CSV table of C-alpha atoms in Angstrom, one decimal:
chain,number,residue,atom,x,y,z
Q,1,MET,CA,105.6,25.2,43.4
Q,2,ARG,CA,103.1,24.2,40.8
Q,3,LYS,CA,101.5,20.8,41.7
Q,4,LEU,CA,101.8,17.6,39.7
Q,5,PHE,CA,99.1,15.6,41.4
Q,6,PHE,CA,97.0,16.2,38.3
Q,7,ALA,CA,99.2,13.6,36.6
Q,8,LEU,CA,96.8,11.0,38.0
Q,9,LEU,CA,94.9,11.4,34.8
Q,10,LEU,CA,94.1,7.7,34.7
Q,11,LEU,CA,91.1,8.6,36.8
Q,12,VAL,CA,89.7,10.9,34.1
Q,13,SER,CA,88.4,8.1,32.0
Q,14,GLY,CA,86.6,6.3,34.8
Q,15,THR,CA,82.9,6.6,35.3
Q,16,THR,CA,82.9,6.0,39.1
Q,17,ALA,CA,83.6,9.0,41.3
Q,18,GLN,CA,87.1,8.7,42.8
Q,19,ALA,CA,89.2,11.0,45.0
Q,20,GLN,CA,93.0,11.2,45.7
Q,21,ARG,CA,94.7,13.5,48.2
Q,22,ASN,CA,98.2,14.1,49.3
Q,23,ILE,CA,100.3,16.5,51.5
Q,24,GLN,CA,103.9,17.5,50.6
Q,25,LEU,CA,106.5,19.2,52.6
Q,26,HIS,CA,109.3,20.9,50.6
Q,27,TYR,CA,112.6,22.4,51.9
Q,28,ASP,CA,113.6,24.9,49.2
Q,29,PHE,CA,117.3,25.7,48.5
Q,30,GLY,CA,116.5,28.7,46.2
Q,31,ARG,CA,117.4,31.4,48.7
Q,32,ASN,CA,120.7,29.7,49.4
Q,33,ILE,CA,121.6,29.7,45.7
Q,34,TYR,CA,120.4,33.2,44.9
Q,35,SER,CA,120.9,35.1,48.1
Q,36,ALA,CA,120.5,38.5,46.5
Q,37,GLU,CA,118.0,37.8,43.8
Q,38,GLU,CA,115.6,35.7,46.0
Q,39,THR,CA,115.9,37.3,49.4
Q,40,ASN,CA,112.1,36.9,50.0
Q,41,ARG,CA,111.9,33.3,49.0
Q,42,GLN,CA,110.8,31.0,51.8
Q,43,LYS,CA,112.6,27.8,52.6
Q,44,VAL,CA,109.6,25.7,53.7
Q,45,THR,CA,106.4,25.1,51.6
Q,46,LEU,CA,103.5,22.9,52.7
Q,47,THR,CA,101.3,21.7,49.8
Q,48,VAL,CA,97.8,20.2,50.0
Q,49,GLU,CA,96.4,18.6,46.8
Q,50,GLU,CA,93.1,16.9,45.9
Q,51,PHE,CA,91.9,15.3,42.7
Q,52,ASN,CA,88.4,14.0,42.1
Q,53,ALA,CA,86.9,12.3,39.0
Q,54,ASP,CA,83.2,11.8,38.3
Q,55,LYS,CA,80.9,10.9,35.4
Q,56,TRP,CA,81.2,14.4,33.9
Q,57,GLY,CA,85.0,14.8,34.1
Q,58,ASN,CA,87.3,15.8,36.9
Q,59,TRP,CA,88.3,18.6,39.3
Q,60,PHE,CA,91.5,19.5,41.0
Q,61,TYR,CA,93.0,22.0,43.4
Q,62,PHE,CA,96.2,22.6,45.3
Q,63,VAL,CA,97.2,25.1,47.9
Q,64,ASP,CA,100.9,26.1,48.5
Q,65,ILE,CA,101.6,27.5,51.9
Q,66,ASP,CA,104.9,29.3,52.3
Q,67,MET,CA,106.1,29.4,55.9
Q,68,SER,CA,108.8,31.4,57.7
Q,69,SER,CA,110.0,30.8,61.2
Q,70,HIS,CA,107.4,33.3,62.5
Q,71,PHE,CA,104.5,33.5,60.0
Q,72,ILE,CA,102.6,31.9,57.2
Q,73,GLU,CA,104.0,34.2,54.5
Q,74,SER,CA,101.6,33.3,51.7
Q,75,ALA,CA,99.0,30.9,50.3
Q,76,TYR,CA,98.6,30.4,46.6
Q,77,THR,CA,96.0,28.2,44.9
Q,78,GLN,CA,95.1,26.8,41.5
Q,79,MET,CA,91.8,25.0,41.0
Q,80,PHE,CA,90.2,23.7,37.8
Q,81,ARG,CA,87.3,21.8,36.5
Q,82,GLU,CA,87.3,19.6,33.3
Q,83,PHE,CA,84.2,18.4,31.4
Q,84,ASN,CA,84.7,15.4,29.1
Q,85,LEU,CA,83.5,16.2,25.6
Q,86,ALA,CA,82.3,12.6,25.1
Q,87,GLU,CA,82.4,9.3,27.0
Q,88,GLN,CA,86.0,7.8,26.7
Q,89,SER,CA,87.1,10.9,24.7
Q,90,PRO,CA,90.6,12.2,25.4
Q,91,PHE,CA,89.4,15.8,25.0
Q,92,ALA,CA,87.9,17.9,27.7
Q,93,LEU,CA,86.8,21.5,28.3
Q,94,HIS,CA,89.0,23.1,30.9
Q,95,VAL,CA,88.3,26.1,33.2
Q,96,GLU,CA,90.7,27.3,35.9
Q,97,TYR,CA,91.4,29.9,38.5
Q,98,ASN,CA,94.9,31.0,39.8
Q,99,GLY,CA,95.5,33.4,42.7
Q,100,GLY,CA,96.2,33.8,46.4
Q,101,LEU,CA,97.4,36.1,49.2
Q,102,ASN,CA,100.6,36.9,50.9
Q,103,ARG,CA,101.3,38.8,54.1
Q,104,ASN,CA,101.7,42.2,52.5
Q,105,SER,CA,99.6,42.1,49.3
Q,106,SER,CA,98.2,39.4,46.9
Q,107,PHE,CA,99.2,37.4,43.9
Q,108,GLN,CA,97.8,38.6,40.6
Q,109,HIS,CA,94.7,36.7,39.9
Q,110,ALA,CA,93.9,34.9,36.6
Q,111,ALA,CA,91.2,32.9,35.0
Q,112,LEU,CA,91.8,30.4,32.2
Q,113,ALA,CA,89.6,28.4,29.8
Q,114,GLY,CA,90.5,26.1,26.9
Q,115,LEU,CA,90.9,22.5,25.8
Q,116,ALA,CA,92.7,19.6,27.3
Q,117,TYR,CA,94.0,16.4,25.7
Q,118,ASN,CA,94.5,13.6,28.3
Q,119,GLY,CA,95.9,10.1,27.8
Q,120,HIS,CA,97.8,7.2,29.2
Q,121,SER,CA,99.5,3.9,28.3
Q,122,VAL,CA,97.6,0.6,28.5
Q,123,ASP,CA,99.2,-0.2,31.9
Q,124,PHE,CA,98.9,3.4,33.2
Q,125,SER,CA,102.7,3.6,33.6
Q,126,LYS,CA,102.8,6.6,31.4
Q,127,ILE,CA,100.2,9.4,31.8
Q,128,TRP,CA,100.1,12.8,30.1
Q,129,SER,CA,97.9,15.9,29.5
Q,130,VAL,CA,98.3,18.8,27.1
Q,131,GLN,CA,96.3,22.0,27.7
Q,132,LEU,CA,95.9,25.0,25.5
Q,133,MET,CA,94.1,27.9,27.2
Q,134,TYR,CA,93.1,31.5,27.0
Q,135,LYS,CA,94.4,33.3,30.1
Q,136,GLN,CA,93.0,36.5,31.5
Q,137,PHE,CA,95.0,38.4,34.2
Q,138,PHE,CA,93.1,40.8,36.5
Q,139,LYS,CA,94.2,43.9,38.3
Q,140,SER,CA,94.9,42.5,41.7
Q,141,TYR,CA,96.9,45.3,43.5
Q,142,GLU,CA,98.2,48.8,42.8
Q,143,TYR,CA,101.0,48.0,40.4
Q,144,THR,CA,99.2,45.5,38.2
Q,145,HIS,CA,96.6,45.8,35.5
Q,146,SER,CA,94.4,43.4,33.6
Q,147,TYR,CA,95.6,41.9,30.3
Q,148,ALA,CA,94.9,39.0,28.0
Q,149,SER,CA,97.3,36.1,27.5
Q,150,ALA,CA,97.5,32.4,26.4
Q,151,GLU,CA,99.0,29.4,28.1
Q,152,LEU,CA,100.3,26.0,26.9
Q,153,ALA,CA,100.8,23.4,29.6
Q,154,LEU,CA,102.2,19.8,29.5
Q,155,PHE,CA,101.8,17.4,32.5
Q,156,TRP,CA,103.4,13.9,32.6
Q,157,THR,CA,104.0,11.0,34.9
Q,158,LEU,CA,106.3,8.0,34.4
Q,159,HIS,CA,106.3,5.0,36.8
Q,160,PHE,CA,109.3,2.7,36.6
Q,161,ALA,CA,111.3,0.2,38.7
Q,162,ASN,CA,108.1,-1.7,39.5
Q,163,ARG,CA,106.5,1.6,40.5
Q,164,LYS,CA,109.0,2.2,43.3
Q,165,CYS,CA,110.0,5.3,41.4
Q,166,THR,CA,107.9,8.1,39.9
Q,167,PHE,CA,109.1,10.8,37.5
Q,168,SER,CA,106.5,13.5,37.0
Q,169,GLY,CA,106.4,17.0,35.9
Q,170,ILE,CA,104.8,20.1,34.4
Q,171,THR,CA,106.0,22.6,31.8
Q,172,GLU,CA,104.0,25.8,31.2
Q,173,LEU,CA,104.5,28.6,28.7
Q,174,TRP,CA,102.5,31.8,28.7
Q,175,ARG,CA,102.6,35.4,27.7
Q,176,GLY,CA,103.6,37.5,30.7
Q,177,GLU,CA,104.4,41.2,31.1
Q,178,LYS,CA,107.5,42.9,32.5
Q,179,ALA,CA,107.4,45.8,34.9
Q,180,ASN,CA,107.7,48.2,32.0
Q,181,GLY,CA,104.6,46.7,30.4
Q,182,HIS,CA,106.4,44.9,27.6
Q,183,GLY,CA,105.3,41.4,26.8
Q,184,CYS,CA,107.6,38.4,27.4
Q,185,LEU,CA,107.5,34.6,27.2
Q,186,SER,CA,107.2,33.2,30.7
Q,187,ILE,CA,108.3,29.6,31.3
Q,188,LEU,CA,107.9,27.4,34.3
Q,189,ALA,CA,109.0,23.7,34.5
Q,190,GLU,CA,108.9,21.6,37.6
Q,191,PRO,CA,110.0,18.0,37.2
Q,192,GLN,CA,109.7,15.8,40.3
Q,193,LEU,CA,111.4,12.5,41.2
Q,194,TRP,CA,110.0,10.4,44.0
Q,195,TYR,CA,111.0,7.1,45.6
Q,196,ASN,CA,107.9,5.4,46.9
Q,197,PHE,CA,108.7,3.5,50.1
Q,198,THR,CA,105.0,2.5,50.4
Q,199,ASN,CA,101.8,3.3,48.7
Q,200,HIS,CA,101.4,6.2,51.1
Q,201,PHE,CA,104.9,7.5,51.8
Q,202,SER,CA,107.4,9.0,49.3
Q,203,VAL,CA,110.7,10.9,49.5
Q,204,GLY,CA,111.9,13.0,46.6
Q,205,THR,CA,112.9,16.2,45.0
Q,206,GLU,CA,111.5,18.9,42.8
Q,207,TRP,CA,113.6,21.1,40.5
Q,208,GLU,CA,111.9,24.3,39.5
Q,209,PHE,CA,113.2,26.0,36.3
Q,210,SER,CA,111.8,29.3,35.4
Q,211,ASN,CA,112.3,32.3,33.1
Q,212,ASN,CA,110.5,35.6,33.4
Q,213,PHE,CA,108.5,34.2,36.4
Q,214,ILE,CA,110.3,35.0,39.7
Q,215,TYR,CA,110.5,38.6,40.9
Q,216,ASN,CA,114.2,39.6,41.1
Q,217,THR,CA,114.8,41.4,44.4
Q,218,ASP,CA,118.4,42.6,43.4
Q,219,PRO,CA,118.2,46.0,41.7
Q,220,GLN,CA,121.7,45.5,40.3
Q,221,SER,CA,120.8,42.2,38.6
Q,222,THR,CA,118.9,41.6,35.3
Q,223,LYS,CA,118.7,37.9,35.8
Q,224,THR,CA,115.4,36.3,34.7
Q,225,PHE,CA,116.3,32.5,34.7
Q,226,PHE,CA,116.3,30.6,38.0
Q,227,TRP,CA,116.8,27.0,39.2
Q,228,ASN,CA,115.3,26.2,42.6
Q,229,PRO,CA,115.7,22.6,43.9
Q,230,THR,CA,113.9,21.1,46.9
Q,231,LEU,CA,114.0,18.1,49.1
Q,232,ALA,CA,110.6,16.8,49.9
Q,233,VAL,CA,108.4,14.2,51.6
Q,234,LYS,CA,104.9,13.2,50.5
Q,235,TRP,CA,102.0,11.4,52.1
Q,236,ASN,CA,99.2,10.0,49.9
Q,237,PHE,CA,95.9,9.4,51.6
């Protein structure tokens, strides 16, 4: 569950330090839809996010915590720092880390660096960011190896209905590698739709679309595309 809180890019252009935080709780239907291919997918994910802006740029992180009925199964994080190239410039230098641990091993770690283009409409009802980055994967456990890649990412947020509704999302494309070592195009898109009951409390859904991203646990299946919807609640601090 890649997090969309970065879509609060309206803070990037500010010169006064600001911070925003939220907690999300998602119930994931993926294992109900793909009982054979996603047998290890957890149904409950707790997400913590924080975004801060300062006079140099901004930084952001999220932690996804997947929980079973008995254990915390995994914790995955992404964190980045952006440095504005000039005051009021839409361009920023972007550096990022991806990685985490699960109960039996770890996620493959990666470092990214590149350029971001950030913008918004006059009334901040539309917010977007495009990032083009070099991505370096590292050998993280026995069956992985280090390799170079590249990633293109798009973030967006649209507020409508007098800001009672928010449509936000992320789409990412990068060069991945299959188990046989052959390269492939990996795609992850996660649109979210929220109804904002108050400035703090929202109820919504996230639909995760992916190709060459999720590990298929069914040895008889060659499926690479998956759709994993959730129902979720969110609290903004």
